[in-house]
mmCIF file of C-alpha atoms in Angstrom:
data_model
loop_
_atom_site.group_PDB
_atom_site.id
_atom_site.type_symbol
_atom_site.label_atom_id
_atom_site.label_comp_id
_atom_site.label_asym_id
_atom_site.label_seq_id
_atom_site.Cartn_x
_atom_site.Cartn_y
_atom_site.Cartn_z
ATOM 1 C CA UNK A 112 117.957 103.953 187.541
ATOM 2 C CA UNK A 113 120.323 104.494 184.621
ATOM 3 C CA UNK A 114 118.147 106.961 182.699
ATOM 4 C CA UNK A 115 119.978 109.668 180.682
ATOM 5 C CA UNK A 116 123.435 108.094 181.195
ATOM 6 C CA UNK A 117 124.162 107.866 177.438
ATOM 7 C CA UNK A 118 126.509 104.892 177.777
ATOM 8 C CA UNK A 119 129.027 103.977 175.118
ATOM 9 C CA UNK A 120 128.818 100.434 173.784
ATOM 10 C CA UNK A 121 131.721 99.340 176.001
ATOM 11 C CA UNK A 122 130.157 100.952 179.086
ATOM 12 C CA UNK A 123 126.834 99.262 178.301
ATOM 13 C CA UNK A 124 128.579 95.870 178.166
ATOM 14 C CA UNK A 125 130.080 96.577 181.569
ATOM 15 C CA UNK A 126 126.682 97.575 182.993
ATOM 16 C CA UNK A 127 125.167 94.370 181.613
ATOM 17 C CA UNK A 128 127.887 92.301 183.294
ATOM 18 C CA UNK A 129 127.106 94.046 186.588
ATOM 19 C CA UNK A 130 123.380 93.440 186.147
ATOM 20 C CA UNK A 131 123.651 89.755 185.366
ATOM 21 C CA UNK A 132 122.107 87.638 188.124
ATOM 22 C CA UNK A 133 121.181 90.688 190.252
ATOM 23 C CA UNK A 134 117.767 90.570 191.967
ATOM 24 C CA UNK A 135 116.393 93.612 190.088
ATOM 25 C CA UNK A 136 112.724 94.522 190.214
ATOM 26 C CA UNK A 137 112.927 97.677 188.125
ATOM 27 C CA UNK A 138 115.398 98.703 185.437
ATOM 28 C CA UNK A 139 115.244 102.109 183.747
ATOM 29 C CA UNK A 140 117.581 102.488 180.784
ATOM 30 C CA UNK A 141 115.521 105.118 178.972
ATOM 31 C CA UNK A 142 117.140 107.928 176.977
ATOM 32 C CA UNK A 143 120.520 106.223 176.585
ATOM 33 C CA UNK A 144 120.901 105.863 172.830
ATOM 34 C CA UNK A 145 120.811 102.063 173.198
ATOM 35 C CA UNK A 146 121.133 100.424 169.795
ATOM 36 C CA UNK A 147 120.541 96.868 168.619
ATOM 37 C CA UNK A 148 123.905 95.564 169.816
ATOM 38 C CA UNK A 149 123.357 96.874 173.343
ATOM 39 C CA UNK A 150 119.817 95.474 173.321
ATOM 40 C CA UNK A 151 121.353 92.092 172.533
ATOM 41 C CA UNK A 152 123.743 92.428 175.508
ATOM 42 C CA UNK A 153 120.808 93.395 177.705
ATOM 43 C CA UNK A 154 118.758 90.420 176.538
ATOM 44 C CA UNK A 155 121.632 88.058 177.290
ATOM 45 C CA UNK A 156 122.219 89.613 180.725
ATOM 46 C CA UNK A 157 118.546 89.357 181.676
ATOM 47 C CA UNK A 158 117.941 85.866 180.333
ATOM 48 C CA UNK A 159 116.982 83.672 183.268
ATOM 49 C CA UNK A 160 116.174 86.655 185.494
ATOM 50 C CA UNK A 161 113.303 85.798 187.836
ATOM 51 C CA UNK A 162 112.868 89.115 189.667
ATOM 52 C CA UNK A 163 112.569 91.899 187.053
ATOM 53 C CA UNK A 164 109.078 93.376 186.930
ATOM 54 C CA UNK A 165 109.576 96.691 185.077
ATOM 55 C CA UNK A 166 111.840 97.375 182.112
ATOM 56 C CA UNK A 167 111.975 100.904 180.689
ATOM 57 C CA UNK A 168 113.813 101.231 177.389
ATOM 58 C CA UNK A 169 111.979 104.257 175.990
ATOM 59 C CA UNK A 170 113.641 106.842 173.784
ATOM 60 C CA UNK A 171 116.584 104.778 172.601
ATOM 61 C CA UNK A 172 117.604 103.591 169.117
ATOM 62 C CA UNK A 173 116.437 99.992 169.353
ATOM 63 C CA UNK A 174 115.536 98.678 165.914
ATOM 64 C CA UNK A 175 114.451 95.402 164.383
ATOM 65 C CA UNK A 176 117.496 93.392 165.482
ATOM 66 C CA UNK A 177 117.245 94.786 169.014
ATOM 67 C CA UNK A 178 113.578 93.811 169.135
ATOM 68 C CA UNK A 179 114.551 90.335 167.946
ATOM 69 C CA UNK A 180 117.136 90.035 170.742
ATOM 70 C CA UNK A 181 114.677 91.265 173.366
ATOM 71 C CA UNK A 182 112.067 88.792 172.153
ATOM 72 C CA UNK A 183 114.435 85.969 173.103
ATOM 73 C CA UNK A 184 114.557 87.285 176.682
ATOM 74 C CA UNK A 185 110.773 87.787 176.731
ATOM 75 C CA UNK A 186 110.059 84.280 175.449
ATOM 76 C CA UNK A 187 111.069 82.610 178.711
ATOM 77 C CA UNK A 188 110.469 85.432 181.184
ATOM 78 C CA UNK A 189 107.695 84.880 183.742
ATOM 79 C CA UNK A 190 108.045 87.962 185.973
ATOM 80 C CA UNK A 191 108.114 91.057 183.735
ATOM 81 C CA UNK A 192 104.911 93.065 184.205
ATOM 82 C CA UNK A 193 105.740 96.336 182.423
ATOM 83 C CA UNK A 194 107.709 96.925 179.232
ATOM 84 C CA UNK A 195 108.196 100.384 177.731
ATOM 85 C CA UNK A 196 109.764 100.480 174.282
ATOM 86 C CA UNK A 197 108.241 103.814 173.250
ATOM 87 C CA UNK A 198 110.191 106.084 170.896
ATOM 88 C CA UNK A 199 112.496 103.504 169.384
ATOM 89 C CA UNK A 200 112.797 102.190 165.823
ATOM 90 C CA UNK A 201 110.935 98.899 166.184
ATOM 91 C CA UNK A 202 108.942 99.084 162.907
ATOM 92 C CA UNK A 203 106.655 96.288 161.649
ATOM 93 C CA UNK A 204 109.293 93.564 161.570
ATOM 94 C CA UNK A 205 110.405 94.345 165.114
ATOM 95 C CA UNK A 206 106.766 94.187 166.239
ATOM 96 C CA UNK A 207 106.576 90.732 164.669
ATOM 97 C CA UNK A 208 109.607 89.576 166.689
ATOM 98 C CA UNK A 209 108.160 91.022 169.906
ATOM 99 C CA UNK A 210 104.855 89.308 169.210
ATOM 100 C CA UNK A 211 106.645 85.982 168.798
ATOM 101 C CA UNK A 212 108.533 86.534 172.056
ATOM 102 C CA UNK A 213 105.394 87.450 173.953
ATOM 103 C CA UNK A 214 103.232 84.634 172.624
ATOM 104 C CA UNK A 215 102.212 82.548 175.623
ATOM 105 C CA UNK A 216 103.383 85.202 178.091
ATOM 106 C CA UNK A 217 101.227 85.322 181.224
ATOM 107 C CA UNK A 218 102.962 88.012 183.276
ATOM 108 C CA UNK A 219 103.106 91.156 181.106
ATOM 109 C CA UNK A 220 100.403 93.640 182.110
ATOM 110 C CA UNK A 221 101.607 96.873 180.465
ATOM 111 C CA UNK A 222 103.117 97.225 176.989
ATOM 112 C CA UNK A 223 104.041 100.626 175.580
ATOM 113 C CA UNK A 224 105.150 100.775 171.951
ATOM 114 C CA UNK A 225 104.268 104.395 171.154
ATOM 115 C CA UNK A 226 106.126 106.189 168.337
ATOM 116 C CA UNK A 227 107.689 103.143 166.679
ATOM 117 C CA UNK A 228 106.132 103.335 163.187
ATOM 118 C CA UNK A 229 104.883 99.761 163.300
ATOM 119 C CA UNK A 230 102.058 100.518 160.832
ATOM 120 C CA UNK A 231 99.300 98.123 159.861
ATOM 121 C CA UNK A 232 101.680 95.195 159.436
ATOM 122 C CA UNK A 233 103.094 95.682 162.937
ATOM 123 C CA UNK A 234 99.594 95.920 164.397
ATOM 124 C CA UNK A 235 98.670 92.694 162.594
ATOM 125 C CA UNK A 236 101.791 91.033 164.010
ATOM 126 C CA UNK A 237 100.940 92.155 167.556
ATOM 127 C CA UNK A 238 97.410 90.858 167.151
ATOM 128 C CA UNK A 239 98.858 87.341 166.921
ATOM 129 C CA UNK A 240 100.071 87.394 170.526
ATOM 130 C CA UNK A 241 97.082 89.409 171.729
ATOM 131 C CA UNK A 242 94.596 86.840 170.449
ATOM 132 C CA UNK A 243 95.226 84.414 173.325
ATOM 133 C CA UNK A 244 96.787 86.751 175.889
ATOM 134 C CA UNK A 245 95.127 86.771 179.313
ATOM 135 C CA UNK A 246 97.390 89.115 181.296
ATOM 136 C CA UNK A 247 97.833 92.364 179.339
ATOM 137 C CA UNK A 248 95.818 95.200 180.886
ATOM 138 C CA UNK A 249 97.311 98.261 179.172
ATOM 139 C CA UNK A 250 98.406 98.524 175.522
ATOM 140 C CA UNK A 251 99.662 101.854 174.199
ATOM 141 C CA UNK A 252 100.282 102.258 170.476
ATOM 142 C CA UNK A 253 100.190 106.051 170.025
ATOM 143 C CA UNK A 254 101.416 107.532 166.742
ATOM 144 C CA UNK A 255 102.424 104.338 164.945
ATOM 145 C CA UNK A 256 100.904 104.953 161.488
ATOM 146 C CA UNK A 257 98.255 102.315 162.196
ATOM 147 C CA UNK A 258 95.388 102.545 159.721
ATOM 148 C CA UNK A 259 92.148 100.698 159.112
ATOM 149 C CA UNK A 260 93.705 97.279 158.412
ATOM 150 C CA UNK A 261 95.793 97.341 161.589
ATOM 151 C CA UNK A 262 92.833 98.546 163.633
ATOM 152 C CA UNK A 263 90.722 95.741 162.215
ATOM 153 C CA UNK A 264 93.364 93.128 163.116
ATOM 154 C CA UNK A 265 93.709 94.477 166.668
ATOM 155 C CA UNK A 266 89.934 94.642 167.156
ATOM 156 C CA UNK A 267 89.468 91.086 165.925
ATOM 157 C CA UNK A 268 92.257 89.703 168.106
ATOM 158 C CA UNK A 269 90.873 91.418 171.199
ATOM 159 C CA UNK A 270 87.235 90.481 170.576
ATOM 160 C CA UNK A 271 87.173 87.813 173.309
ATOM 161 C CA UNK A 272 89.809 89.417 175.515
ATOM 162 C CA UNK A 273 88.692 90.056 179.105
ATOM 163 C CA UNK A 274 91.932 91.376 180.611
ATOM 164 C CA UNK A 275 92.667 94.510 178.551
ATOM 165 C CA UNK A 276 91.389 97.597 180.358
ATOM 166 C CA UNK A 277 93.214 100.377 178.517
ATOM 167 C CA UNK A 278 93.854 100.588 174.759
ATOM 168 C CA UNK A 279 95.536 103.735 173.442
ATOM 169 C CA UNK A 280 95.525 104.294 169.692
ATOM 170 C CA UNK A 281 95.736 108.102 169.511
ATOM 171 C CA UNK A 282 97.465 109.935 166.641
ATOM 172 C CA UNK A 283 97.285 107.026 164.209
ATOM 173 C CA UNK A 284 95.769 106.950 160.713
ATOM 174 C CA UNK A 285 92.474 105.305 161.559
ATOM 175 C CA UNK A 286 89.849 106.122 158.941
ATOM 176 C CA UNK A 287 86.099 105.619 158.772
ATOM 177 C CA UNK A 288 86.275 101.839 158.275
ATOM 178 C CA UNK A 289 88.747 101.385 161.116
ATOM 179 C CA UNK A 290 86.600 103.552 163.386
ATOM 180 C CA UNK A 291 83.539 101.463 162.488
ATOM 181 C CA UNK A 292 85.293 98.171 163.298
ATOM 182 C CA UNK A 293 86.731 99.626 166.496
ATOM 183 C CA UNK A 294 83.320 100.900 167.616
ATOM 184 C CA UNK A 295 81.793 97.437 167.054
ATOM 185 C CA UNK A 296 84.574 95.916 169.122
ATOM 186 C CA UNK A 297 84.101 98.480 171.898
ATOM 187 C CA UNK A 298 80.354 97.891 171.946
ATOM 188 C CA UNK A 299 80.850 94.175 172.639
ATOM 189 C CA UNK A 300 83.866 94.419 174.954
ATOM 190 C CA UNK A 301 83.167 94.615 178.693
ATOM 191 C CA UNK A 302 86.689 94.938 180.103
ATOM 192 C CA UNK A 303 87.965 98.127 178.428
ATOM 193 C CA UNK A 304 87.673 101.204 180.599
ATOM 194 C CA UNK A 305 89.730 103.708 178.574
#
């Protein structure tokens, strides 16, 4: 657990060297001011890891390039079950990279992207990987400026999904049309519980 350590870039490189090839199950690097460069080091250190199940990177400064680097790690990973990227700077383009990295993923069960300002375009990008996903059970997208168009894209992509049990869209900009589409989706969906 490396939460609240506030590593410098050099210290983060050293930590990544230490982590490489370690049989980690859980890694908490939340609240460390991790930027894109450190996210790239982390992605490189974790590439090929076959034991990591939980990765907590919440409340850092990971932006689009960091999301792109992490997507490269996620693309081949088969063990990660929980990923928390809440309170970063992912934005729509970063969401697109994450979606590309997670396409075809069959291990991720929990994805938290709260407070990343992904907007409608980011929600549309995520819907691409969600369309065929069969493992995700919990998706949290609180306070991301998602409006009607993003809600519509998410609802459509999840229409035939039977694994998602918890969808959190609180504090977004969902209007009447988005609420209507979401309610139609919820009426037909049998797996969502929350």
